[in-house]
mmCIF file of N, CA and C in Angstrom:
data_model
loop_
_atom_site.group_PDB
_atom_site.id
_atom_site.type_symbol
_atom_site.label_atom_id
_atom_site.label_comp_id
_atom_site.label_asym_id
_atom_site.label_seq_id
_atom_site.Cartn_x
_atom_site.Cartn_y
_atom_site.Cartn_z
ATOM 1 N N SER A 1 24.530 -12.323 10.900
ATOM 2 C CA SER A 1 24.917 -13.691 10.586
ATOM 3 C C SER A 1 23.705 -14.600 10.706
ATOM 4 N N GLY A 2 23.584 -15.513 9.790
ATOM 5 C CA GLY A 2 22.485 -16.468 9.830
ATOM 6 C C GLY A 2 22.869 -17.666 10.675
ATOM 7 N N VAL A 3 21.864 -18.270 11.243
ATOM 8 C CA VAL A 3 22.115 -19.470 12.047
ATOM 9 C C VAL A 3 20.953 -20.437 11.854
ATOM 10 N N ALA A 4 21.273 -21.727 11.742
ATOM 11 C CA ALA A 4 20.242 -22.758 11.656
ATOM 12 C C ALA A 4 20.556 -23.789 12.732
ATOM 13 N N VAL A 5 19.545 -24.171 13.487
ATOM 14 C CA VAL A 5 19.732 -25.144 14.557
ATOM 15 C C VAL A 5 18.810 -26.323 14.303
ATOM 16 N N GLN A 6 19.396 -27.508 14.249
ATOM 17 C CA GLN A 6 18.620 -28.725 14.003
ATOM 18 C C GLN A 6 18.614 -29.555 15.271
ATOM 19 N N GLY A 7 17.432 -29.768 15.826
ATOM 20 C CA GLY A 7 17.319 -30.583 17.031
ATOM 21 C C GLY A 7 17.536 -32.049 16.719
ATOM 22 N N GLU A 8 17.943 -32.804 17.727
ATOM 23 C CA GLU A 8 18.135 -34.238 17.572
ATOM 24 C C GLU A 8 16.805 -34.871 17.169
ATOM 25 N N GLY A 9 16.833 -35.688 16.109
ATOM 26 C CA GLY A 9 15.611 -36.330 15.647
ATOM 27 C C GLY A 9 14.670 -35.379 14.926
ATOM 28 N N GLY A 10 15.204 -34.253 14.424
ATOM 29 C CA GLY A 10 14.367 -33.286 13.707
ATOM 30 C C GLY A 10 13.679 -32.338 14.668
ATOM 31 N N GLY A 11 12.564 -31.812 14.256
ATOM 32 C CA GLY A 11 11.848 -30.867 15.108
ATOM 33 C C GLY A 11 12.368 -29.457 14.899
ATOM 34 N N ASP A 12 11.538 -28.488 15.203
ATOM 35 C CA ASP A 12 11.906 -27.110 14.958
ATOM 36 C C ASP A 12 12.435 -26.460 16.231
ATOM 37 N N PHE A 13 13.657 -26.769 16.561
ATOM 38 C CA PHE A 13 14.292 -26.250 17.766
ATOM 39 C C PHE A 13 14.295 -24.720 17.780
ATOM 40 N N ALA A 14 14.630 -24.113 16.632
ATOM 41 C CA ALA A 14 14.780 -22.651 16.562
ATOM 42 C C ALA A 14 13.478 -21.916 16.867
ATOM 43 N N THR A 15 12.350 -22.456 16.420
ATOM 44 C CA THR A 15 11.070 -21.816 16.687
ATOM 45 C C THR A 15 10.695 -21.966 18.154
ATOM 46 N N ARG A 16 10.892 -23.141 18.676
ATOM 47 C CA ARG A 16 10.501 -23.423 20.048
ATOM 48 C C ARG A 16 11.424 -22.757 21.070
ATOM 49 N N TYR A 17 12.708 -22.679 20.734
ATOM 50 C CA TYR A 17 13.690 -22.137 21.687
ATOM 51 C C TYR A 17 14.453 -20.963 21.072
ATOM 52 N N GLY A 18 13.713 -20.027 20.527
ATOM 53 C CA GLY A 18 14.328 -18.858 19.897
ATOM 54 C C GLY A 18 15.272 -18.118 20.816
ATOM 55 N N TRP A 19 14.932 -18.044 22.095
ATOM 56 C CA TRP A 19 15.788 -17.365 23.072
ATOM 57 C C TRP A 19 17.144 -18.047 23.194
ATOM 58 N N TYR A 20 17.152 -19.379 23.068
ATOM 59 C CA TYR A 20 18.424 -20.113 23.165
ATOM 60 C C TYR A 20 19.277 -19.838 21.927
ATOM 61 N N VAL A 21 18.633 -19.873 20.763
ATOM 62 C CA VAL A 21 19.343 -19.599 19.504
ATOM 63 C C VAL A 21 19.946 -18.192 19.540
ATOM 64 N N GLU A 22 19.187 -17.225 20.066
ATOM 65 C CA GLU A 22 19.709 -15.854 20.178
ATOM 66 C C GLU A 22 20.928 -15.796 21.090
ATOM 67 N N SER A 23 20.925 -16.552 22.184
ATOM 68 C CA SER A 23 22.072 -16.541 23.094
ATOM 69 C C SER A 23 23.299 -17.153 22.425
ATOM 70 N N VAL A 24 23.081 -18.161 21.584
ATOM 71 C CA VAL A 24 24.186 -18.772 20.829
ATOM 72 C C VAL A 24 24.748 -17.759 19.829
ATOM 73 N N LYS A 25 23.856 -17.093 19.095
ATOM 74 C CA LYS A 25 24.303 -16.077 18.122
ATOM 75 C C LYS A 25 25.092 -14.970 18.809
ATOM 76 N N ARG A 26 24.597 -14.522 19.936
ATOM 77 C CA ARG A 26 25.256 -13.442 20.679
ATOM 78 C C ARG A 26 26.656 -13.875 21.131
ATOM 79 N N ALA A 27 26.755 -15.068 21.684
ATOM 80 C CA ALA A 27 28.046 -15.564 22.173
ATOM 81 C C ALA A 27 29.058 -15.683 21.038
ATOM 82 N N ILE A 28 28.617 -16.203 19.898
ATOM 83 C CA ILE A 28 29.534 -16.352 18.763
ATOM 84 C C ILE A 28 29.947 -14.984 18.240
ATOM 85 N N SER A 29 28.992 -14.081 18.087
ATOM 86 C CA SER A 29 29.302 -12.737 17.584
ATOM 87 C C SER A 29 30.307 -12.028 18.484
ATOM 88 N N GLN A 30 30.145 -12.173 19.794
ATOM 89 C CA GLN A 30 31.061 -11.530 20.740
ATOM 90 C C GLN A 30 32.459 -12.134 20.680
ATOM 91 N N ASN A 31 32.570 -13.378 20.251
ATOM 92 C CA ASN A 31 33.862 -14.058 20.191
ATOM 93 C C ASN A 31 34.503 -14.042 18.808
ATOM 94 N N TRP A 32 33.798 -13.449 17.831
ATOM 95 C CA TRP A 32 34.337 -13.399 16.476
ATOM 96 C C TRP A 32 35.232 -12.167 16.358
ATOM 97 N N ILE A 33 36.533 -12.388 16.425
ATOM 98 C CA ILE A 33 37.506 -11.299 16.373
ATOM 99 C C ILE A 33 37.840 -11.003 14.909
ATOM 100 N N GLN A 34 37.176 -10.004 14.353
ATOM 101 C CA GLN A 34 37.336 -9.723 12.930
ATOM 102 C C GLN A 34 38.638 -9.001 12.595
ATOM 103 N N THR A 35 39.306 -8.454 13.611
ATOM 104 C CA THR A 35 40.575 -7.767 13.337
ATOM 105 C C THR A 35 41.653 -8.736 12.884
ATOM 106 N N SER A 36 41.437 -10.042 13.099
ATOM 107 C CA SER A 36 42.418 -11.035 12.653
ATOM 108 C C SER A 36 42.246 -11.373 11.169
ATOM 109 N N ILE A 37 41.212 -10.834 10.549
ATOM 110 C CA ILE A 37 40.952 -11.090 9.130
ATOM 111 C C ILE A 37 41.776 -10.111 8.291
ATOM 112 N N ASP A 38 42.335 -10.593 7.202
ATOM 113 C CA ASP A 38 43.102 -9.771 6.273
ATOM 114 C C ASP A 38 42.370 -8.444 6.023
ATOM 115 N N PRO A 39 43.046 -7.296 6.226
ATOM 116 C CA PRO A 39 42.380 -5.984 6.098
ATOM 117 C C PRO A 39 41.698 -5.758 4.751
ATOM 118 N N SER A 40 42.280 -6.253 3.672
ATOM 119 C CA SER A 40 41.651 -6.045 2.356
ATOM 120 C C SER A 40 40.351 -6.837 2.238
ATOM 121 N N ILE A 41 40.315 -7.996 2.862
ATOM 122 C CA ILE A 41 39.094 -8.820 2.870
ATOM 123 C C ILE A 41 38.030 -8.141 3.729
ATOM 124 N N ARG A 42 38.450 -7.642 4.918
ATOM 125 C CA ARG A 42 37.516 -6.931 5.793
ATOM 126 C C ARG A 42 36.937 -5.715 5.096
ATOM 127 N N ALA A 43 37.781 -4.970 4.399
ATOM 128 C CA ALA A 43 37.334 -3.743 3.734
ATOM 129 C C ALA A 43 36.320 -4.039 2.630
ATOM 130 N N ALA A 44 36.526 -5.136 1.924
ATOM 131 C CA ALA A 44 35.620 -5.498 0.819
ATOM 132 C C ALA A 44 34.266 -5.980 1.335
ATOM 133 N N ARG A 45 34.213 -6.464 2.578
ATOM 134 C CA ARG A 45 32.984 -6.962 3.191
ATOM 135 C C ARG A 45 32.254 -8.000 2.343
ATOM 136 N N ARG A 46 33.014 -8.879 1.710
ATOM 137 C CA ARG A 46 32.378 -9.871 0.850
ATOM 138 C C ARG A 46 32.604 -11.309 1.307
ATOM 139 N N ALA A 47 33.459 -11.516 2.277
ATOM 140 C CA ALA A 47 33.795 -12.885 2.678
ATOM 141 C C ALA A 47 32.651 -13.527 3.467
ATOM 142 N N HIS A 48 32.507 -14.827 3.259
ATOM 143 C CA HIS A 48 31.412 -15.569 3.890
ATOM 144 C C HIS A 48 31.878 -17.006 4.130
ATOM 145 N N SER A 49 31.886 -17.411 5.389
ATOM 146 C CA SER A 49 32.235 -18.784 5.765
ATOM 147 C C SER A 49 31.048 -19.411 6.479
ATOM 148 N N VAL A 50 30.899 -20.717 6.327
ATOM 149 C CA VAL A 50 29.847 -21.431 7.056
ATOM 150 C C VAL A 50 30.521 -22.508 7.902
ATOM 151 N N VAL A 51 30.215 -22.484 9.196
ATOM 152 C CA VAL A 51 30.794 -23.441 10.133
ATOM 153 C C VAL A 51 29.659 -24.235 10.773
ATOM 154 N N THR A 52 29.848 -25.548 10.881
ATOM 155 C CA THR A 52 28.862 -26.381 11.568
ATOM 156 C C THR A 52 29.491 -26.912 12.858
ATOM 157 N N PHE A 53 28.650 -27.136 13.858
ATOM 158 C CA PHE A 53 29.124 -27.681 15.127
ATOM 159 C C PHE A 53 27.949 -28.251 15.897
ATOM 160 N N ARG A 54 28.259 -28.960 16.952
ATOM 161 C CA ARG A 54 27.234 -29.585 17.798
ATOM 162 C C ARG A 54 27.314 -28.989 19.193
ATOM 163 N N ILE A 55 26.155 -28.681 19.771
ATOM 164 C CA ILE A 55 26.087 -28.272 21.170
ATOM 165 C C ILE A 55 25.473 -29.446 21.933
ATOM 166 N N ASN A 56 26.242 -30.000 22.860
ATOM 167 C CA ASN A 56 25.756 -31.117 23.673
ATOM 168 C C ASN A 56 24.877 -30.597 24.808
ATOM 169 N N ARG A 57 24.131 -31.497 25.431
ATOM 170 C CA ARG A 57 23.185 -31.105 26.477
ATOM 171 C C ARG A 57 23.815 -30.192 27.522
ATOM 172 N N ASN A 58 25.072 -30.459 27.903
ATOM 173 C CA ASN A 58 25.720 -29.666 28.960
ATOM 174 C C ASN A 58 26.315 -28.350 28.425
ATOM 175 N N GLY A 59 26.110 -28.064 27.134
ATOM 176 C CA GLY A 59 26.577 -26.804 26.572
ATOM 177 C C GLY A 59 27.947 -26.870 25.911
ATOM 178 N N THR A 60 28.618 -28.020 26.031
ATOM 179 C CA THR A 60 29.935 -28.130 25.402
ATOM 180 C C THR A 60 29.792 -28.189 23.883
ATOM 181 N N VAL A 61 30.841 -27.733 23.192
ATOM 182 C CA VAL A 61 30.837 -27.671 21.735
ATOM 183 C C VAL A 61 31.746 -28.764 21.185
ATOM 184 N N THR A 62 31.234 -29.520 20.224
ATOM 185 C CA THR A 62 32.040 -30.554 19.565
ATOM 186 C C THR A 62 31.790 -30.502 18.060
ATOM 187 N N ASN A 63 32.570 -31.270 17.324
ATOM 188 C CA ASN A 63 32.383 -31.429 15.872
ATOM 189 C C ASN A 63 32.443 -30.102 15.103
ATOM 190 N N ILE A 64 33.331 -29.190 15.481
ATOM 191 C CA ILE A 64 33.450 -27.918 14.755
ATOM 192 C C ILE A 64 34.052 -28.212 13.381
ATOM 193 N N ARG A 65 33.333 -27.808 12.331
ATOM 194 C CA ARG A 65 33.786 -28.076 10.962
ATOM 195 C C ARG A 65 33.538 -26.880 10.066
ATOM 196 N N LEU A 66 34.533 -26.524 9.284
ATOM 197 C CA LEU A 66 34.363 -25.483 8.279
ATOM 198 C C LEU A 66 33.612 -26.127 7.124
ATOM 199 N N GLU A 67 32.330 -25.815 7.006
ATOM 200 C CA GLU A 67 31.457 -26.449 6.013
ATOM 201 C C GLU A 67 31.663 -25.826 4.640
ATOM 202 N N THR A 68 31.686 -24.493 4.594
ATOM 203 C CA THR A 68 31.865 -23.770 3.333
ATOM 204 C C THR A 68 32.951 -22.720 3.526
ATOM 205 N N PRO A 69 34.147 -22.967 2.994
ATOM 206 C CA PRO A 69 35.224 -21.989 3.139
ATOM 207 C C PRO A 69 34.935 -20.724 2.339
ATOM 208 N N SER A 70 35.487 -19.615 2.814
ATOM 209 C CA SER A 70 35.283 -18.332 2.136
ATOM 210 C C SER A 70 36.245 -18.151 0.973
ATOM 211 N N GLY A 71 37.318 -18.936 0.964
ATOM 212 C CA GLY A 71 38.356 -18.731 -0.036
ATOM 213 C C GLY A 71 39.492 -17.884 0.526
ATOM 214 N N ASN A 72 39.313 -17.417 1.768
ATOM 215 C CA ASN A 72 40.361 -16.644 2.425
ATOM 216 C C ASN A 72 40.672 -17.287 3.768
ATOM 217 N N ARG A 73 41.913 -17.682 3.932
ATOM 218 C CA ARG A 73 42.305 -18.419 5.137
ATOM 219 C C ARG A 73 42.075 -17.607 6.418
ATOM 220 N N SER A 74 42.404 -16.310 6.411
ATOM 221 C CA SER A 74 42.255 -15.515 7.633
ATOM 222 C C SER A 74 40.782 -15.414 8.041
ATOM 223 N N MET A 75 39.897 -15.334 7.066
ATOM 224 C CA MET A 75 38.457 -15.293 7.339
ATOM 225 C C MET A 75 38.004 -16.626 7.941
ATOM 226 N N ASP A 76 38.397 -17.726 7.300
ATOM 227 C CA ASP A 76 37.993 -19.053 7.770
ATOM 228 C C ASP A 76 38.545 -19.338 9.166
ATOM 229 N N ASP A 77 39.809 -18.961 9.393
ATOM 230 C CA ASP A 77 40.414 -19.171 10.706
ATOM 231 C C ASP A 77 39.698 -18.361 11.778
ATOM 232 N N SER A 78 39.327 -17.122 11.456
ATOM 233 C CA SER A 78 38.656 -16.277 12.457
ATOM 234 C C SER A 78 37.294 -16.869 12.820
ATOM 235 N N ALA A 79 36.599 -17.439 11.835
ATOM 236 C CA ALA A 79 35.291 -18.050 12.087
ATOM 237 C C ALA A 79 35.443 -19.274 12.991
ATOM 238 N N THR A 80 36.405 -20.123 12.673
ATOM 239 C CA THR A 80 36.635 -21.331 13.475
ATOM 240 C C THR A 80 37.088 -20.958 14.886
ATOM 241 N N ARG A 81 37.968 -19.973 14.984
ATOM 242 C CA ARG A 81 38.461 -19.527 16.297
ATOM 243 C C ARG A 81 37.338 -18.976 17.173
ATOM 244 N N ALA A 82 36.356 -18.341 16.565
ATOM 245 C CA ALA A 82 35.232 -17.800 17.338
ATOM 246 C C ALA A 82 34.560 -18.919 18.131
ATOM 247 N N LEU A 83 34.467 -20.098 17.526
ATOM 248 C CA LEU A 83 33.845 -21.230 18.223
ATOM 249 C C LEU A 83 34.799 -21.886 19.204
ATOM 250 N N LEU A 84 36.060 -22.005 18.807
ATOM 251 C CA LEU A 84 37.040 -22.636 19.691
ATOM 252 C C LEU A 84 37.244 -21.822 20.969
ATOM 253 N N SER A 85 36.979 -20.520 20.909
ATOM 254 C CA SER A 85 37.204 -19.667 22.082
ATOM 255 C C SER A 85 36.036 -19.690 23.066
ATOM 256 N N ILE A 86 34.967 -20.389 22.723
ATOM 257 C CA ILE A 86 33.810 -20.484 23.625
ATOM 258 C C ILE A 86 33.952 -21.756 24.455
ATOM 259 N N ASP A 87 34.078 -21.586 25.773
ATOM 260 C CA ASP A 87 34.206 -22.762 26.644
ATOM 261 C C ASP A 87 32.970 -23.638 26.525
ATOM 262 N N LYS A 88 31.826 -22.999 26.695
ATOM 263 C CA LYS A 88 30.570 -23.730 26.535
ATOM 264 C C LYS A 88 29.424 -22.736 26.418
ATOM 265 N N PHE A 89 28.357 -23.207 25.807
ATOM 266 C CA PHE A 89 27.122 -22.443 25.721
ATOM 267 C C PHE A 89 26.283 -22.795 26.943
ATOM 268 N N PRO A 90 25.167 -22.082 27.159
ATOM 269 C CA PRO A 90 24.270 -22.505 28.248
ATOM 270 C C PRO A 90 23.812 -23.946 27.993
ATOM 271 N N THR A 91 23.471 -24.659 29.061
ATOM 272 C CA THR A 91 22.954 -26.018 28.885
ATOM 273 C C THR A 91 21.682 -25.940 28.032
ATOM 274 N N LEU A 92 21.397 -26.994 27.310
ATOM 275 C CA LEU A 92 20.197 -27.019 26.466
ATOM 276 C C LEU A 92 18.957 -26.886 27.358
ATOM 277 N N PRO A 93 17.877 -26.346 26.813
ATOM 278 C CA PRO A 93 16.658 -26.141 27.608
ATOM 279 C C PRO A 93 16.217 -27.435 28.305
ATOM 280 N N SER A 94 15.783 -27.316 29.551
ATOM 281 C CA SER A 94 15.455 -28.503 30.350
ATOM 282 C C SER A 94 14.286 -29.296 29.765
ATOM 283 N N ASP A 95 13.389 -28.621 29.048
ATOM 284 C CA ASP A 95 12.253 -29.365 28.482
ATOM 285 C C ASP A 95 12.537 -29.868 27.063
ATOM 286 N N TYR A 96 13.763 -29.699 26.599
ATOM 287 C CA TYR A 96 14.172 -30.260 25.301
ATOM 288 C C TYR A 96 14.648 -31.686 25.551
ATOM 289 N N SER A 97 14.071 -32.646 24.823
ATOM 290 C CA SER A 97 14.340 -34.050 25.138
ATOM 291 C C SER A 97 15.624 -34.594 24.519
ATOM 292 N N GLY A 98 16.176 -33.925 23.520
ATOM 293 C CA GLY A 98 17.376 -34.437 22.866
ATOM 294 C C GLY A 98 18.628 -34.239 23.696
ATOM 295 N N SER A 99 19.705 -34.907 23.278
ATOM 296 C CA SER A 99 20.967 -34.778 24.012
ATOM 297 C C SER A 99 21.922 -33.801 23.330
ATOM 298 N N TYR A 100 21.543 -33.294 22.150
ATOM 299 C CA TYR A 100 22.373 -32.322 21.445
ATOM 300 C C TYR A 100 21.554 -31.589 20.396
ATOM 301 N N VAL A 101 22.135 -30.500 19.858
ATOM 302 C CA VAL A 101 21.603 -29.844 18.663
ATOM 303 C C VAL A 101 22.778 -29.610 17.721
ATOM 304 N N ASP A 102 22.517 -29.689 16.428
ATOM 305 C CA ASP A 102 23.523 -29.389 15.421
ATOM 306 C C ASP A 102 23.256 -27.993 14.882
ATOM 307 N N VAL A 103 24.310 -27.196 14.805
ATOM 308 C CA VAL A 103 24.177 -25.796 14.423
ATOM 309 C C VAL A 103 24.975 -25.522 13.162
ATOM 310 N N THR A 104 24.385 -24.742 12.263
ATOM 311 C CA THR A 104 25.075 -24.227 11.081
ATOM 312 C C THR A 104 25.094 -22.725 11.237
ATOM 313 N N PHE A 105 26.297 -22.141 11.247
ATOM 314 C CA PHE A 105 26.426 -20.708 11.498
ATOM 315 C C PHE A 105 27.104 -20.026 10.324
ATOM 316 N N ASP A 106 26.475 -18.955 9.830
ATOM 317 C CA ASP A 106 27.048 -18.162 8.730
ATOM 318 C C ASP A 106 27.863 -17.011 9.304
ATOM 319 N N PHE A 107 29.130 -16.986 8.962
ATOM 320 C CA PHE A 107 29.978 -15.845 9.279
ATOM 321 C C PHE A 107 30.039 -15.016 8.005
ATOM 322 N N ASP A 108 29.371 -13.883 8.012
ATOM 323 C CA ASP A 108 29.221 -13.095 6.788
ATOM 324 C C ASP A 108 29.663 -11.654 7.037
ATOM 325 N N LEU A 109 30.766 -11.267 6.403
ATOM 326 C CA LEU A 109 31.270 -9.909 6.596
ATOM 327 C C LEU A 109 30.334 -8.839 6.045
ATOM 328 N N SER A 110 29.499 -9.195 5.081
ATOM 329 C CA SER A 110 28.607 -8.180 4.494
ATOM 330 C C SER A 110 27.532 -7.751 5.479
ATOM 331 N N SER A 111 27.307 -8.545 6.543
ATOM 332 C CA SER A 111 26.249 -8.191 7.488
ATOM 333 C C SER A 111 26.815 -7.566 8.771
ATOM 334 N N THR A 112 28.120 -7.254 8.778
ATOM 335 C CA THR A 112 28.694 -6.611 9.969
ATOM 336 C C THR A 112 28.735 -5.113 9.775
ATOM 337 N N HIS A 113 28.890 -4.388 10.873
ATOM 338 C CA HIS A 113 28.873 -2.934 10.797
ATOM 339 C C HIS A 113 30.244 -2.359 11.028
#
């Protein structure tokens, strides 16, 4: 799954804090329950949803939005649920000056095993 992280006021958050981005990807992947996706959609491995959200300084998640629907409700719901099931991410890096980061996450069945 692809992920893009935009720091507050711009800046290349992902390059500077790659370890944080990896922890976010790992947490989302672990919470993405693909068995809830329609079996025919899962078998085809073609569905792709894009979800955007904000991680606040304390790690809480807000502004979860389905940015690009896959065209399949079960796929889109599973992607959104993956984020709703995360209580919080780790707090943002202490040397990061912003109060939040905006994240765009690709849920792509073609890249799962």
